[in-house]
Structure formats: C-alpha cells, structure tokens
Coordinates of C-alpha atoms in Angstrom, one line a residue:
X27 CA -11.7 20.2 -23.0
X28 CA -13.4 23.8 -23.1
X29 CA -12.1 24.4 -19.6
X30 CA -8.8 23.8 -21.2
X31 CA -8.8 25.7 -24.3
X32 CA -9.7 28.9 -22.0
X33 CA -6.7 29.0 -20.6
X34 CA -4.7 30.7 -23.8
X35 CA -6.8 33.7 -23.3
X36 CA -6.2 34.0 -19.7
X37 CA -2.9 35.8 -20.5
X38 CA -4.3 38.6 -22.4
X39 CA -7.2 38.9 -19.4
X40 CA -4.9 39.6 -17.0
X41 CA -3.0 42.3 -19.3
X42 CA -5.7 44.0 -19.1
X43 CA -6.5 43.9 -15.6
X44 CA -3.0 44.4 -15.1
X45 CA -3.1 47.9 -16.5
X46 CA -5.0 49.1 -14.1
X47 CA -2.7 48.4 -11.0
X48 CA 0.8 49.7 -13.0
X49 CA 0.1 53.6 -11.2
X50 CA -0.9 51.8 -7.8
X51 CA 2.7 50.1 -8.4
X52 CA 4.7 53.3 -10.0
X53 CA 3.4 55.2 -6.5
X54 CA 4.7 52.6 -4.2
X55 CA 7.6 52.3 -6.0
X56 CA 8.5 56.4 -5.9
X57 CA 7.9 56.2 -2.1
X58 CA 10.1 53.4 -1.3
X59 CA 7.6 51.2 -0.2
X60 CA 7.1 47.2 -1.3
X61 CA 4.8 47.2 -4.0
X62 CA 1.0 45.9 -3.5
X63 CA 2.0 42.7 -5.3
X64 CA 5.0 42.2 -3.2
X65 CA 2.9 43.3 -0.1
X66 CA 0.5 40.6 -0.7
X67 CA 2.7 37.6 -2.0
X68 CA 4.5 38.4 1.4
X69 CA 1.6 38.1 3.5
X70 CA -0.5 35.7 1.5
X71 CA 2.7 33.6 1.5
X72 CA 3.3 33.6 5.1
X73 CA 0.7 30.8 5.7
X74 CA 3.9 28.7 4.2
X75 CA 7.6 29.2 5.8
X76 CA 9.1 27.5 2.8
X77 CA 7.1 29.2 -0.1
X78 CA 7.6 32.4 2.3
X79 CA 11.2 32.1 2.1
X80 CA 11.1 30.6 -1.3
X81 CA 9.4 34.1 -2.8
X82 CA 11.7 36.3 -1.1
X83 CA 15.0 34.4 -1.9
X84 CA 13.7 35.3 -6.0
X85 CA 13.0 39.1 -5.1
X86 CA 9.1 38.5 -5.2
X87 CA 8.9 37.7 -8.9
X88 CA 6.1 35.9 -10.0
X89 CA 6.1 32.2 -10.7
X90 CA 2.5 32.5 -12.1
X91 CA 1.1 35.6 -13.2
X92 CA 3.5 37.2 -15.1
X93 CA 3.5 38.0 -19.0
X94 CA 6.5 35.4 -19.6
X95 CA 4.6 32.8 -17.3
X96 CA 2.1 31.7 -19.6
X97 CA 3.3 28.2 -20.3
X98 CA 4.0 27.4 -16.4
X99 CA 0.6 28.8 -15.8
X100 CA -0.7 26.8 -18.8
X101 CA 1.0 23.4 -17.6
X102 CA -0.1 23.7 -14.4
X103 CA -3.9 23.7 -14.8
X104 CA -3.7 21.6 -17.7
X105 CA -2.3 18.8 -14.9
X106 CA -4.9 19.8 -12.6
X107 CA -7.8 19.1 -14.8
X108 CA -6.5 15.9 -15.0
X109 CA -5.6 14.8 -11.6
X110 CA -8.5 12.4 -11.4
X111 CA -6.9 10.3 -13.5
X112 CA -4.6 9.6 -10.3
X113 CA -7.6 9.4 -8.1
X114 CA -6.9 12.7 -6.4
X115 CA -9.0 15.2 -4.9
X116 CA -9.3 17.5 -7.9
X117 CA -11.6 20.3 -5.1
X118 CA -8.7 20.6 -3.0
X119 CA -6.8 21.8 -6.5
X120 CA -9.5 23.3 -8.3
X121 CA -8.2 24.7 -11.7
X122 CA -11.4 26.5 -12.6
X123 CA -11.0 28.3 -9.5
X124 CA -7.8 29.4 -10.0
X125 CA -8.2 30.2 -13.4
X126 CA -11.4 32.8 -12.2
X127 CA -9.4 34.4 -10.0
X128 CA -6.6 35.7 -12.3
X129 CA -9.2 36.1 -15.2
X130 CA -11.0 39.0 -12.2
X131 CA -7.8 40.0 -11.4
X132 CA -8.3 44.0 -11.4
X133 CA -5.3 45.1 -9.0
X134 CA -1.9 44.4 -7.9
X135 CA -3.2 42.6 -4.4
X136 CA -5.6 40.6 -6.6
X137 CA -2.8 39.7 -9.0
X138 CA -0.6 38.4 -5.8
X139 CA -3.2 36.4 -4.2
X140 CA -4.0 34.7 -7.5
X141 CA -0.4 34.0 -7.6
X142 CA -0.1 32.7 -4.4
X143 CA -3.0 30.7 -4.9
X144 CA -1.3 28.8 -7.8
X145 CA 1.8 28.5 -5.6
X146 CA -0.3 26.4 -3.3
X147 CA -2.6 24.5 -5.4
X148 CA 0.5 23.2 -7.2
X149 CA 2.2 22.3 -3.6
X150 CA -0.7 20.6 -2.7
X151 CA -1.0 19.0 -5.7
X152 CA 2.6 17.8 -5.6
X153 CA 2.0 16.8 -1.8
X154 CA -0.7 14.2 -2.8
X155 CA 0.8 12.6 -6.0
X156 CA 4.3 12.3 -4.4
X157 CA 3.6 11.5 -1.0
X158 CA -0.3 10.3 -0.8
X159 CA -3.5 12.1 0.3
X160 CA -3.8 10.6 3.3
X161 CA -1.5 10.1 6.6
X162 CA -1.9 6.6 6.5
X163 CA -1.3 6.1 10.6
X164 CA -4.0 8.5 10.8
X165 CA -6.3 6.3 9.6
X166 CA -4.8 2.9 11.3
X167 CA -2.1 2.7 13.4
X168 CA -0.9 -0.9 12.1
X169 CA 0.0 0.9 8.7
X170 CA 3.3 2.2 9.9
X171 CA 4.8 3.9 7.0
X172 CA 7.3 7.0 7.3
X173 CA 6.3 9.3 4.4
X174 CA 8.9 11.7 3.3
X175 CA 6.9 14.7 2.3
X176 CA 8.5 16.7 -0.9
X177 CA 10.5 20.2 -0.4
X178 CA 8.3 22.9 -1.4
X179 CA 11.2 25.5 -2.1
X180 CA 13.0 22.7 -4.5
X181 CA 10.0 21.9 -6.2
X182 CA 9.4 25.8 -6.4
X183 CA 12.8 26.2 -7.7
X184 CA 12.5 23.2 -10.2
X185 CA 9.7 24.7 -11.8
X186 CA 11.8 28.4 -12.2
X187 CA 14.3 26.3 -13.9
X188 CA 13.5 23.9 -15.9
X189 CA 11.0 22.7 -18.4
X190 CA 7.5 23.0 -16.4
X191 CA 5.7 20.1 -17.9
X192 CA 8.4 17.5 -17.0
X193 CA 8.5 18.8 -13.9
X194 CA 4.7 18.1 -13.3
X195 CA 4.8 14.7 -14.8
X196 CA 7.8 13.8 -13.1
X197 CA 6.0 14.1 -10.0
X198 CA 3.8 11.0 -9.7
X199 CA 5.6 7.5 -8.6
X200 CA 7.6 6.3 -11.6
X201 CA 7.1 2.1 -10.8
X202 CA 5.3 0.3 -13.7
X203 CA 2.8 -0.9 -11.0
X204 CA 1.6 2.7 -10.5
X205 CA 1.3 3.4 -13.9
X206 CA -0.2 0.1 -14.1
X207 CA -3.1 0.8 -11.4
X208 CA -3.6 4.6 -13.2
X209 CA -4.5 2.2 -16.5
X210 CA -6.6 -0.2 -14.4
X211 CA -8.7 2.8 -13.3
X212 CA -9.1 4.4 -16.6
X213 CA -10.5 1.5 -18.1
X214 CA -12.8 0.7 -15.0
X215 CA -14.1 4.3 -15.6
X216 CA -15.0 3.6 -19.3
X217 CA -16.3 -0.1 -18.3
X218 CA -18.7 1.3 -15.6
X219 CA -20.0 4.2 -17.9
X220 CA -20.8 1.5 -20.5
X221 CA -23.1 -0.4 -17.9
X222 CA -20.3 -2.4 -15.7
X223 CA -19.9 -6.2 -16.2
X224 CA -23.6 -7.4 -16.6
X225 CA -26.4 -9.5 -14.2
X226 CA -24.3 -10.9 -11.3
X227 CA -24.7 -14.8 -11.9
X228 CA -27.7 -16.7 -9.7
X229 CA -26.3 -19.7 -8.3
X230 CA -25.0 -21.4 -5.4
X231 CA -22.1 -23.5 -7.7
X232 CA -21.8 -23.5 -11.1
X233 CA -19.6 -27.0 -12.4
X234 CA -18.5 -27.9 -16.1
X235 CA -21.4 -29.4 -18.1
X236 CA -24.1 -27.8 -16.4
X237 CA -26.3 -25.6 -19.1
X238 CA -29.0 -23.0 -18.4
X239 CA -29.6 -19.2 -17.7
X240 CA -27.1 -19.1 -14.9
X241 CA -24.1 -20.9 -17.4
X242 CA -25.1 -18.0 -19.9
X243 CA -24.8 -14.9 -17.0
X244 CA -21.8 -16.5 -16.2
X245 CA -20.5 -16.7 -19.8
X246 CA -21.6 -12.9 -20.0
X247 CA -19.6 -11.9 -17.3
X248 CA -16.5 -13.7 -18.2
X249 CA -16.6 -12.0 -22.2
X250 CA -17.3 -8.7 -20.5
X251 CA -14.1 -9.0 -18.1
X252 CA -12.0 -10.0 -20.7
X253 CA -11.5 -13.8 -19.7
X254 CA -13.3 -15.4 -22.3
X255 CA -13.7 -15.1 -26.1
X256 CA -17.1 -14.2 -27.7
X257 CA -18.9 -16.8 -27.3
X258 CA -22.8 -18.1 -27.7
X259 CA -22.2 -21.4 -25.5
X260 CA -24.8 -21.7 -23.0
X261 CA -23.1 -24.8 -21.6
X262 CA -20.1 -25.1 -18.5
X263 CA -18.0 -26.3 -21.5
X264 CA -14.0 -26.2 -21.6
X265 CA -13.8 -22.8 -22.8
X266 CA -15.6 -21.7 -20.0
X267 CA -13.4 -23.7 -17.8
X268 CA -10.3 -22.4 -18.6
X269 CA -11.4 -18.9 -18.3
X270 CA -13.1 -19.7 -14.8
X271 CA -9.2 -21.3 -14.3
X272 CA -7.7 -17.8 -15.3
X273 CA -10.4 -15.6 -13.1
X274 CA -9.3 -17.9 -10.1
X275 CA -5.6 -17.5 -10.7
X276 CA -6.3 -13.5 -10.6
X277 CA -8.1 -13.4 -7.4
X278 CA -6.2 -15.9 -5.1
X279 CA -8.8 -18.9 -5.3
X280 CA -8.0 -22.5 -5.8
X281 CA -8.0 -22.3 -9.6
X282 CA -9.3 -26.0 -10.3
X283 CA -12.1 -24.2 -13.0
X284 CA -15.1 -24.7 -11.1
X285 CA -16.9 -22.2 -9.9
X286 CA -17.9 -22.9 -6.2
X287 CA -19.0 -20.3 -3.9
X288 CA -16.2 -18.6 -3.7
X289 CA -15.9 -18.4 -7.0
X290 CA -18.6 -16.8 -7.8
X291 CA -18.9 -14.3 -5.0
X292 CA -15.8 -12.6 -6.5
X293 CA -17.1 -12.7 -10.1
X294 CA -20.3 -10.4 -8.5
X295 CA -18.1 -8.1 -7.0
X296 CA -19.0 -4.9 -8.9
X297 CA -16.8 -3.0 -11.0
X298 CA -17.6 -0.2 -8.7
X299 CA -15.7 -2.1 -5.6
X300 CA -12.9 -3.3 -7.9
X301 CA -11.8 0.4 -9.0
X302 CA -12.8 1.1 -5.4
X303 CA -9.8 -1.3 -4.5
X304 CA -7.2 0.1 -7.4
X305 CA -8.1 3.7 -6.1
X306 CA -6.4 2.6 -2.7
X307 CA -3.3 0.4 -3.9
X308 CA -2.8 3.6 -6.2
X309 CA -2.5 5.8 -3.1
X310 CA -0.5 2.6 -1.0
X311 CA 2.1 3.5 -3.8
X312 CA 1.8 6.7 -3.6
X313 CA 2.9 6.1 0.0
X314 CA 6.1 4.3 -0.6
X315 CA 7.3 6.9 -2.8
X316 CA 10.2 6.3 -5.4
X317 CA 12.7 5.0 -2.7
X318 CA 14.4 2.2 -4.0
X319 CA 12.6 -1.6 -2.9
X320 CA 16.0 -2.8 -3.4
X321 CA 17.7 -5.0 -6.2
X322 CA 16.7 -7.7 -4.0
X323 CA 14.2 -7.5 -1.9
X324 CA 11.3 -9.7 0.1
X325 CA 7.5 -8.5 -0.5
X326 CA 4.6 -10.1 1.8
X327 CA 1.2 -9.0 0.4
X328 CA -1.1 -9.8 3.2
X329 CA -3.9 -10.1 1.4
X330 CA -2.3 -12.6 -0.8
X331 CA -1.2 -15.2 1.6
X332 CA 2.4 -15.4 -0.1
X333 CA 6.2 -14.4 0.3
X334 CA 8.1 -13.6 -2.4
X335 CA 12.0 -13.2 -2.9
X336 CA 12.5 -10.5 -6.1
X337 CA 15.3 -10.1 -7.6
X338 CA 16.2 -7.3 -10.3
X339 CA 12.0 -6.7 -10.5
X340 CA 11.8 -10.7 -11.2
X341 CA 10.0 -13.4 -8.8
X342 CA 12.5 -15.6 -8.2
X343 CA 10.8 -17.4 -5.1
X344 CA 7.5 -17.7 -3.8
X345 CA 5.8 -19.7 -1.2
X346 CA 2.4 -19.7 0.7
X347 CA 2.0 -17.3 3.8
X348 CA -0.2 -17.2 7.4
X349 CA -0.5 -14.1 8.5
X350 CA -2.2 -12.4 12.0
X351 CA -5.8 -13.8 12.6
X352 CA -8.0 -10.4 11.9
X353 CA -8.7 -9.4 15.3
X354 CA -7.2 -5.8 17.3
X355 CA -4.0 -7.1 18.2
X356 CA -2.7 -9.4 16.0
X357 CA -3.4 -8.1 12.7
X358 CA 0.3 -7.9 10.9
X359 CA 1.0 -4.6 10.3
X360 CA 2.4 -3.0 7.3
X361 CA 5.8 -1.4 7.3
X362 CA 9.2 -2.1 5.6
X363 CA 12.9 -3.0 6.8
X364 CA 16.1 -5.2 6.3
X365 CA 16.3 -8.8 7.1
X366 CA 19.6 -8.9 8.9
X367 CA 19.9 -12.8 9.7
X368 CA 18.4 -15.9 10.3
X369 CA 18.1 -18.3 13.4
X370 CA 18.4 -21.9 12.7
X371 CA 16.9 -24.0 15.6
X372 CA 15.0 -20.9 16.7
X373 CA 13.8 -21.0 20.7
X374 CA 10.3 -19.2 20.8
X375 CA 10.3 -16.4 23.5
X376 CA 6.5 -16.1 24.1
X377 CA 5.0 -12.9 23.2
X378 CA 4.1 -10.8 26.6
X379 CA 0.5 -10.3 25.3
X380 CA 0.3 -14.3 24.8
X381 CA 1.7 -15.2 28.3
X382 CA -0.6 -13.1 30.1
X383 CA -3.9 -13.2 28.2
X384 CA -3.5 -16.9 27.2
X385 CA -0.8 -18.6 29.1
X386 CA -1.0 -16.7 32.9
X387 CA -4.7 -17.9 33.6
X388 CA -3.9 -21.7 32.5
X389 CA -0.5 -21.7 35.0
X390 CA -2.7 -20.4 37.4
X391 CA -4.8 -23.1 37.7
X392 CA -2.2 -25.9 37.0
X393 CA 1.2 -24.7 37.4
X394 CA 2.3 -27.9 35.6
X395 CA 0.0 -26.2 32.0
X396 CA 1.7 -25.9 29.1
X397 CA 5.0 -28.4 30.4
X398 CA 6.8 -27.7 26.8
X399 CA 7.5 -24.2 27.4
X400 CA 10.8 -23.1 30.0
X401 CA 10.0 -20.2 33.0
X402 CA 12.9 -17.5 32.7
X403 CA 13.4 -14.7 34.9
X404 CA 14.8 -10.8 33.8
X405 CA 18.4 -12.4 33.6
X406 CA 17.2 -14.7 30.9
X407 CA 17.2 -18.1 33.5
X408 CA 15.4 -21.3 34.0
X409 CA 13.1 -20.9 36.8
X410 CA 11.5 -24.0 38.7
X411 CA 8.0 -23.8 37.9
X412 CA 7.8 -25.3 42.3
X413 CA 9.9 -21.7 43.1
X414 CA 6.8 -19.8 41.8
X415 CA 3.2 -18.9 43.2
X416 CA 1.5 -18.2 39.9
X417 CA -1.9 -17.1 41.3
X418 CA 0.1 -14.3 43.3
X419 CA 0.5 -12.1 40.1
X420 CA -1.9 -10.2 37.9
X421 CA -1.1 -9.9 33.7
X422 CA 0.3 -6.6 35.1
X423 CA 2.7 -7.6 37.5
X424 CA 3.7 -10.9 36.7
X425 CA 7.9 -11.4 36.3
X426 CA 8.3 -13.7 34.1
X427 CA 8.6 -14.8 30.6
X428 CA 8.3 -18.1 28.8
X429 CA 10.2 -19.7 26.7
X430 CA 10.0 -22.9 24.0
X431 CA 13.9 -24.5 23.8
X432 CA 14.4 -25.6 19.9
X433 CA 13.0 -28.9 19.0
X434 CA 10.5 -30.5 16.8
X435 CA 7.5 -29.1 17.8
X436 CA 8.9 -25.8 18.2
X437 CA 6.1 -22.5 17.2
X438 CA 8.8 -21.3 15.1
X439 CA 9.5 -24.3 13.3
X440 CA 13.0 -24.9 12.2
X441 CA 13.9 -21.4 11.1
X442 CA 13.4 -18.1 11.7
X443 CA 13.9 -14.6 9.3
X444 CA 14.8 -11.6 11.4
X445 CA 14.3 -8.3 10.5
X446 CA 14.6 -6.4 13.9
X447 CA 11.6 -3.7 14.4
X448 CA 9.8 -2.4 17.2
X449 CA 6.5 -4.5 16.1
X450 CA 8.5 -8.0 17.2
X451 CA 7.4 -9.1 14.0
X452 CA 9.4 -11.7 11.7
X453 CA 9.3 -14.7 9.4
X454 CA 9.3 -18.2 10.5
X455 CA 8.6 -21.9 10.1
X456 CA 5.7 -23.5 11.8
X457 CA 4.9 -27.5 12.7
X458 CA 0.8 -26.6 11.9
X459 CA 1.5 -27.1 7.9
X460 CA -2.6 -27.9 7.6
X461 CA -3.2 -24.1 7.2
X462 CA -1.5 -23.7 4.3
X463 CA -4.6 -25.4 2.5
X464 CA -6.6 -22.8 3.4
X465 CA -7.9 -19.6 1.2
X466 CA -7.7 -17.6 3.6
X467 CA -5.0 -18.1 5.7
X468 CA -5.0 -15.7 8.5
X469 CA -4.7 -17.4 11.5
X470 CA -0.7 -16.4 13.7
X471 CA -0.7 -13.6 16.0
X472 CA 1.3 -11.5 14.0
X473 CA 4.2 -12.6 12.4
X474 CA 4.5 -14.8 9.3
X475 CA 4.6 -17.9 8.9
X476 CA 6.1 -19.6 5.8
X477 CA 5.0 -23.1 3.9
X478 CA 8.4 -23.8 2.4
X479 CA 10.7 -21.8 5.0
X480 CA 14.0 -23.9 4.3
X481 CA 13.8 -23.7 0.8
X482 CA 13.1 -20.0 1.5
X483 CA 16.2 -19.9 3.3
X484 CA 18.4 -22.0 1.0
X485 CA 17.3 -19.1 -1.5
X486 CA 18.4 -16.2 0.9
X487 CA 22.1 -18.4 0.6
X488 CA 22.4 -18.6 -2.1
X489 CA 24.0 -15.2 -2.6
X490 CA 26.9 -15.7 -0.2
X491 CA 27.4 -19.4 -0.2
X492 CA 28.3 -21.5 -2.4
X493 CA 26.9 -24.7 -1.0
X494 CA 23.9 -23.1 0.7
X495 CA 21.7 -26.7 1.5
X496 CA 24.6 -27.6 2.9
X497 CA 25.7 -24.8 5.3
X498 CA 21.8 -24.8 6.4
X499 CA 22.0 -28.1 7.3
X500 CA 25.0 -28.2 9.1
X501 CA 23.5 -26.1 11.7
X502 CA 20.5 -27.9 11.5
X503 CA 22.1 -31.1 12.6
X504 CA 23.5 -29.5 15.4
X505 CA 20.1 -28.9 17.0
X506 CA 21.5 -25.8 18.9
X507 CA 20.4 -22.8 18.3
X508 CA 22.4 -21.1 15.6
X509 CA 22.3 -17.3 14.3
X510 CA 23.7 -16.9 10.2
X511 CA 24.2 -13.3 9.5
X512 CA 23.9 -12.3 6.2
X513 CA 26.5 -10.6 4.3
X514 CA 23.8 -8.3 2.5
X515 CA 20.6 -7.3 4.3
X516 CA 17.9 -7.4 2.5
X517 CA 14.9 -5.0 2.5
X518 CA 11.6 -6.6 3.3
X519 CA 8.5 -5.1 2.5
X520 CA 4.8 -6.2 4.1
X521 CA 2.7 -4.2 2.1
X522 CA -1.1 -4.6 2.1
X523 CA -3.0 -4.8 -1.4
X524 CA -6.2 -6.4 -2.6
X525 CA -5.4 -4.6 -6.2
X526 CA -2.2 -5.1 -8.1
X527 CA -0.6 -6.1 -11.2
X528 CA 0.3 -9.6 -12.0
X529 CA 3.4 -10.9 -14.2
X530 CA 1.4 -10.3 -17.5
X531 CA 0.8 -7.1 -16.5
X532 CA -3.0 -8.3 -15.6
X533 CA -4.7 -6.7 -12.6
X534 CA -5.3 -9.3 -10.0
X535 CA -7.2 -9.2 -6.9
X536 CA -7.9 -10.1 -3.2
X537 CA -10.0 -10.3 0.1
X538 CA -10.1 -7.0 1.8
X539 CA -8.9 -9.3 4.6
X540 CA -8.2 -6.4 7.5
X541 CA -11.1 -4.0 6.3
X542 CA -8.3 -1.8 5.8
X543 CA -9.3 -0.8 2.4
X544 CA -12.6 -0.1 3.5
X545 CA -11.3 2.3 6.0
X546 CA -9.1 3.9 3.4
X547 CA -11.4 4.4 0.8
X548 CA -14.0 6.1 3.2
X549 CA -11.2 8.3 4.2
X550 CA -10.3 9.3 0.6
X551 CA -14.0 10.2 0.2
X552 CA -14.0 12.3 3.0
X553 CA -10.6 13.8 1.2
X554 CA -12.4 14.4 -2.2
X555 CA -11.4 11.8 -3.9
X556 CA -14.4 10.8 -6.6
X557 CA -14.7 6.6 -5.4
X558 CA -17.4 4.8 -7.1
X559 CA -19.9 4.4 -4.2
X560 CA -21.0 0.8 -4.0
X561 CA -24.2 -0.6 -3.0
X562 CA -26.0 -3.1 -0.5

C-alpha cells in the first residue's frame, strides 16, 4: 500500500521537472518545429501503428503525463499493482517502474517516453486480461482457439472519454466463473501463507470405522478444506463420511465416502498444485473472451468425462463422456462450434489414420480381416475386397477407404451429433457401454462418445418438436441412415479444465488428464506469472 499512496505526489514531481523543459518547448515552438514531446511520442510510438496513429489523430496530447491526467495516471497503476490478483505477469507491467520514470522526468523527451511508456504498459495490460497471456496454439497445437485480440486505438480512445476506472475494470472477462476462479486464487493465497492444508494423510485406504493417526490427518485435512465441521473425532465416523462423500463429488471420484486410493491421492494434492490449476482455467477464460457461449449451448470438459446441455446458464442435461486415449494423435482437442444436425443410424467412415496404421496391415495379411467393415473407392462405392491386392499399397498410397453400414454393432452407435470442423471430430453413441464405469475414461480416438446419447438427443428435440421420442424413433425404426437438421444450431464448446466452479459456486477439480495444464503453467512461468512452484 506505500507503493500506492506515492502516486498522489507524482503529479506535483513532474511539475517540477516539467519546468525545466517549457523553454526547450517555447524554442521549438517559435521555429516551427514539433516540440521535443511530440518528437518523442512520435518516435517512441512508432514501435505501435495503432497507438502511432492513435497519438497523432488527438494532436499529440498526452494521455498520461499531463496536469489534468492525474486520475487516469492514478487508475492505471493502482490496477497494475494489482494485477496479480488475475494471475498476470505484473514485470511485463511494472507500475514502480513506470512510476520512477515520470517521478525523473527532467525534459520534454523524458516526459514523452514516460508517456509512451504508460501507453504500452496499459495495452499490454489490457492484451493479457482480455485476451490471455499466452497464444495458446503456441503452446499445443490441439488447443485450437481463435483469440480476438482488443483494438488498442478504441481502448485508447475509451480511456480519453470516459470514466478511467470503469474502463480498467471493465477489462477482465465478465462470466461469474472468472470471477469465481479470481476468488479461488485469493483465498488459496491466504491458505498457503497460513501453512496450506496440513500432513498429507499416510495410508493406502482409509474406510468408515477405522480409528488412529491416519483417521485424525485425514480429519485435519477435511476441517482445513472446508468439508468438515470442527471436529475432535479420531474415528472414520459418519461425519467424516459425508464430507469424504462431498470431497469426491468435487473431484470427479466415485463418491461412495470411502476413501480408497484415489481418494486419498487427491486429498494430498497440495494447495500449491490446486491454485497451480485455477491459475490456468483463469487464463482458459481469459481465452474465450466475453463472446457469447450461447443461450443454449453444449459444454464437454475433458477432464471431466461429461456432456452437458445448458440452457439460459442452467444444466439442464448431463451424461458421462469418453474422450481420446492420451496419446499424440488422438487426444480431443479443444475448440468451439455449432452443432448443425444429427445422423440417426450413423455409417462409420473409418478415420484415414485408423485404416492405415490399424486396419491396412491386418487386410494385408488376410484380406477377409475385419469382414464388418465395407471397401469404397474415391466415388464413395462398394469395392469387392477379391478386386483388390492389399499388400500392393503402402499407408501412403493406398486408395481406399472403409466403411461400417448402420447396424447394431455400429462404432457410432445409434446416433451421431455433428458439428462440422476440420478436426473430423463429433459426438456419438458407442455399443462398448463398460467404459462408462470407468474414472477415467479416456479411451476413443478423438471424438466423444456419449453414455445416454438418445436421451441426449431427445433433449436437443425438444426445442423444435413437439413429440421428440417419437420423431427420433421413427427414423430409428427405419434402420436407414437418416440426417435431422436442426432448426437452431447450437454452439458447442470442448473446453479443457481441471479447475472450475460447481453449481454452489464450490471449486471443483480434476485429473490433468492431457498434461496440458502442466504445459500451460510452465509457460506462464516463463511469461511472469507468480505460480506456486510445487515439489517432488
């Protein structure tokens, strides 16, 4: 707080350092020449077409430094000091800094770089809170977000014209999640400064009615995360229980309110690596801007194994998810766009990857492999498999596709979402239910498959029919393949967070499934960003 109750005397500083570039000015002035300040602001400017422009469309007057700037100035570093409240990289801002250089300001050039200097650290500032730190495909190519980056001359010009301070807070994302996360990370700050959650608990499986030094760590924890009451039980009793119950619930484990491996390995994940994990989903938001998610929309967290249907901000569907087994090329990746229709009866055209890597090698040996699934050529026909030498072609140059006709057994199940996008990536049904009983359930080679798909799809109809069981089963019955557009495309978002608010407004959280996090919060170091390093 001392750095900020400086900055009232900054003004009269620079009136005084001011005084001693008015001749320097005056002289330019007399000989027709730009001033110093304008000289500078010009040149220092340059580095930035749009700031460039922006300074000469307003004649060169100053944004920062003037006598009648003091509560811009003031604003500005005020919501600089305090940008690590929204994990960003307070360095590449630095308000101290800026504040030196006007306080040494002793000539007109110093004066403009100073004000150019504020001109970019607020850019910057409003660069990283609106649109992230980091270019997420930078970082991973399977994060495939288009991020719109803000217009420095209207943000200039919004500043010149309105009240400064809203301006600056209207900058960050405006969701309740976001503000959410920014909560979450405050209060993981104060909770690792006061010593974190305790001993991580010493056992292998902890079950109701077991007593003993590991029942009392695990009590400890559970009071210090905010699941259980104050309590002096050093017995697996039913309070215990039904906070174990609640933990579970939070972090995506089958909440049944013992506390198996699983269990306990995400009640000794630090607080370190939790804020670790809200520090990343703050700058996922960040990322997605305040575009619109739509009135209703689909969101697939990966890390969460589930589909959800959300209408007007509430769930109003949910079902279990697979997603792409973690390996290079079938990791789902994350991007948004609009479901346009659905396939009923769905035929599976195999994947190209699929048919060479897995398919190719097995037709080679016995041309008669894999009898369920239909030889096409380019035009999209039946070719007999006796027409075709397999063993003549490599992965790269063989012709053909394959193809699964719609039945029982189909890969794609009954149904089939479609949201067109150059990642051939959708939502479907699947015959292999058993995974759904998994955790973790990352298993498909990309796309998604859904535990309750028809009921999924009943719920997508019921907007535009009013009998929507019964137009889905209509063209079920038929057994053909049969495309339903739908009268209002829907947005669909797969969005990758292991932190996020719940319902209650409770932070829940997940397996860093991808090691995408990881990835993320290493870059964000490397950005500035203060992350609680953790260890082992």
């Amino acid at each position: 707080m001392r750095f900020i109750s400086r900055l009232g005397r900054i003004g009269v500083l620079w009136t005084s350092a001011a005084a001693v570039s008015v001749c320097l000015a005056t002289v330019a002035v007399a000989q027709g020449l730009p001033s110093p300040f304008v000289q500078v602001v010009a040149a220092e400017a340059s580095a930035n077409d749009e700031l460039a422009a922006f300074y000469k469309s307003i004649g060169y007057a100053t944004v920062w430094t003037g006598e009648a700037d003091a509560m811009r100035r003031s604003a500005l570093l005020n919501t600089l000091a305090r940008a690590g409240d929204h994990a960003l990289p307070v360095r590449r801002y630095d308000p101290r800094k800026l504040t030196a250089l006007l306080t040494a300001a002793q000539t007109e050039g110093d004066r403009a770089r100073a004000e150019v200097a504020f001109s970019m650290a607020f850019l910057a500032y409003a660069r990283d809170i609106q649109s992230g730190v980091l270019v997420p495909k930078e970082i991973d190519s399977t994060i495939v977000r288009e991020i719109a980056q803000p217009d420095a001359s209207a943000l200039m010009t919004a500043l010149m014209t309105e009240n400064p301070g809203v301006v600056l807070r209207d900058l960050a994302p405006k969701s309740p999640q976001y503000a959410q996360l920014m909560r979450a990370k405050i209060d993981l700050d104060a909770k690792i400064a006061n010593g974190g959650w305790g001993r991580p608990v010493q056992a292998k499986a902890l079950v109701p009615g077991d007593q003993g030094d590991a029942v009392v760590a695990l009590r400890d924890r559970l009071i210090a995360m905010g699941y259980l009451a104050r309590s002096a039980t050093q017995t697996y009793d039913n309070a215990v229980l039904a906070a174990v119950q609640r933990f579970q619930l939070d972090h995506g484990l089958i909440a049944d309110g013992s506390a198996y491996a699983g269990t306990i390995e995400a009640l000794n994940i630090s607080p370190q690596e939790r804020q670790r994990s809200v520090i990343v989903a703050m700058e996922r938001m960040r990322w997605m801007g305040d575009a619109p998610l739509g009135d209703r929309h689909i969101w697939v967290n990966l890390p969460d194994f589930t589909a959800k249907i959300v209408d007007h901000g509430k769930i109003t569907f949910e079902t279990r998810a697979v997603i792409g087994k973690n390996v290079a090329d079938q990791r789902t990746p994350e991007f948004s766009d609009v479901m346009e229709h659905m396939v009923i009866n769905p035929s599976w055209g195999v994947p190209r990857s699929i048919i060479v890597n897995e398919y190719l090698p097995l037709l080679q040996r016995n041309p008669n492999a894999v009898s369920h699934l239909q030889v096409i050529d380019g035009a999209g026909r039946v070719v007999s498999r006796g027409a075709v030498n397999f063993a003549a072609y490599s992965a790269r140059t063989f012709p053909f596709g394959l193809r699964q006709p719609p039945s029982d057994g189909n890969a794609l199940g009954k149904v089939k979402f479609m949201f067109p996008n150059p990642h051939n990536i959708y939502l479907h049904d699947t015959p292999s239910k058993s995974l759904f009983a998994q955790d973790v359930r990352a298993y498909s080679h990309g796309c998604i498959r859904l535990a309750d798909p028809i009921d999924f799809a009943h719920a997508i109809l019921a907007v535009q029919s009013d009998d929507p069981e019964g137009q889905f089963d209509a063209a079920l019955n038929t057994r053909k393949e049969t495309t339903v557009k739908l009268k209002e495309t829907i947005p669909v978002h797969l969005v990758y967070f292991t932190a996020f608010p719940g319902s209650r407004g409770q932070m829940t959280y997940r397996r860093d499934i991808y090691g995408r996090d990881a990835d993320l919060a290493r870059a964000l170091d490397e950005a500035g960003v203060v992350t609680p390093q953790v260890q082992g």
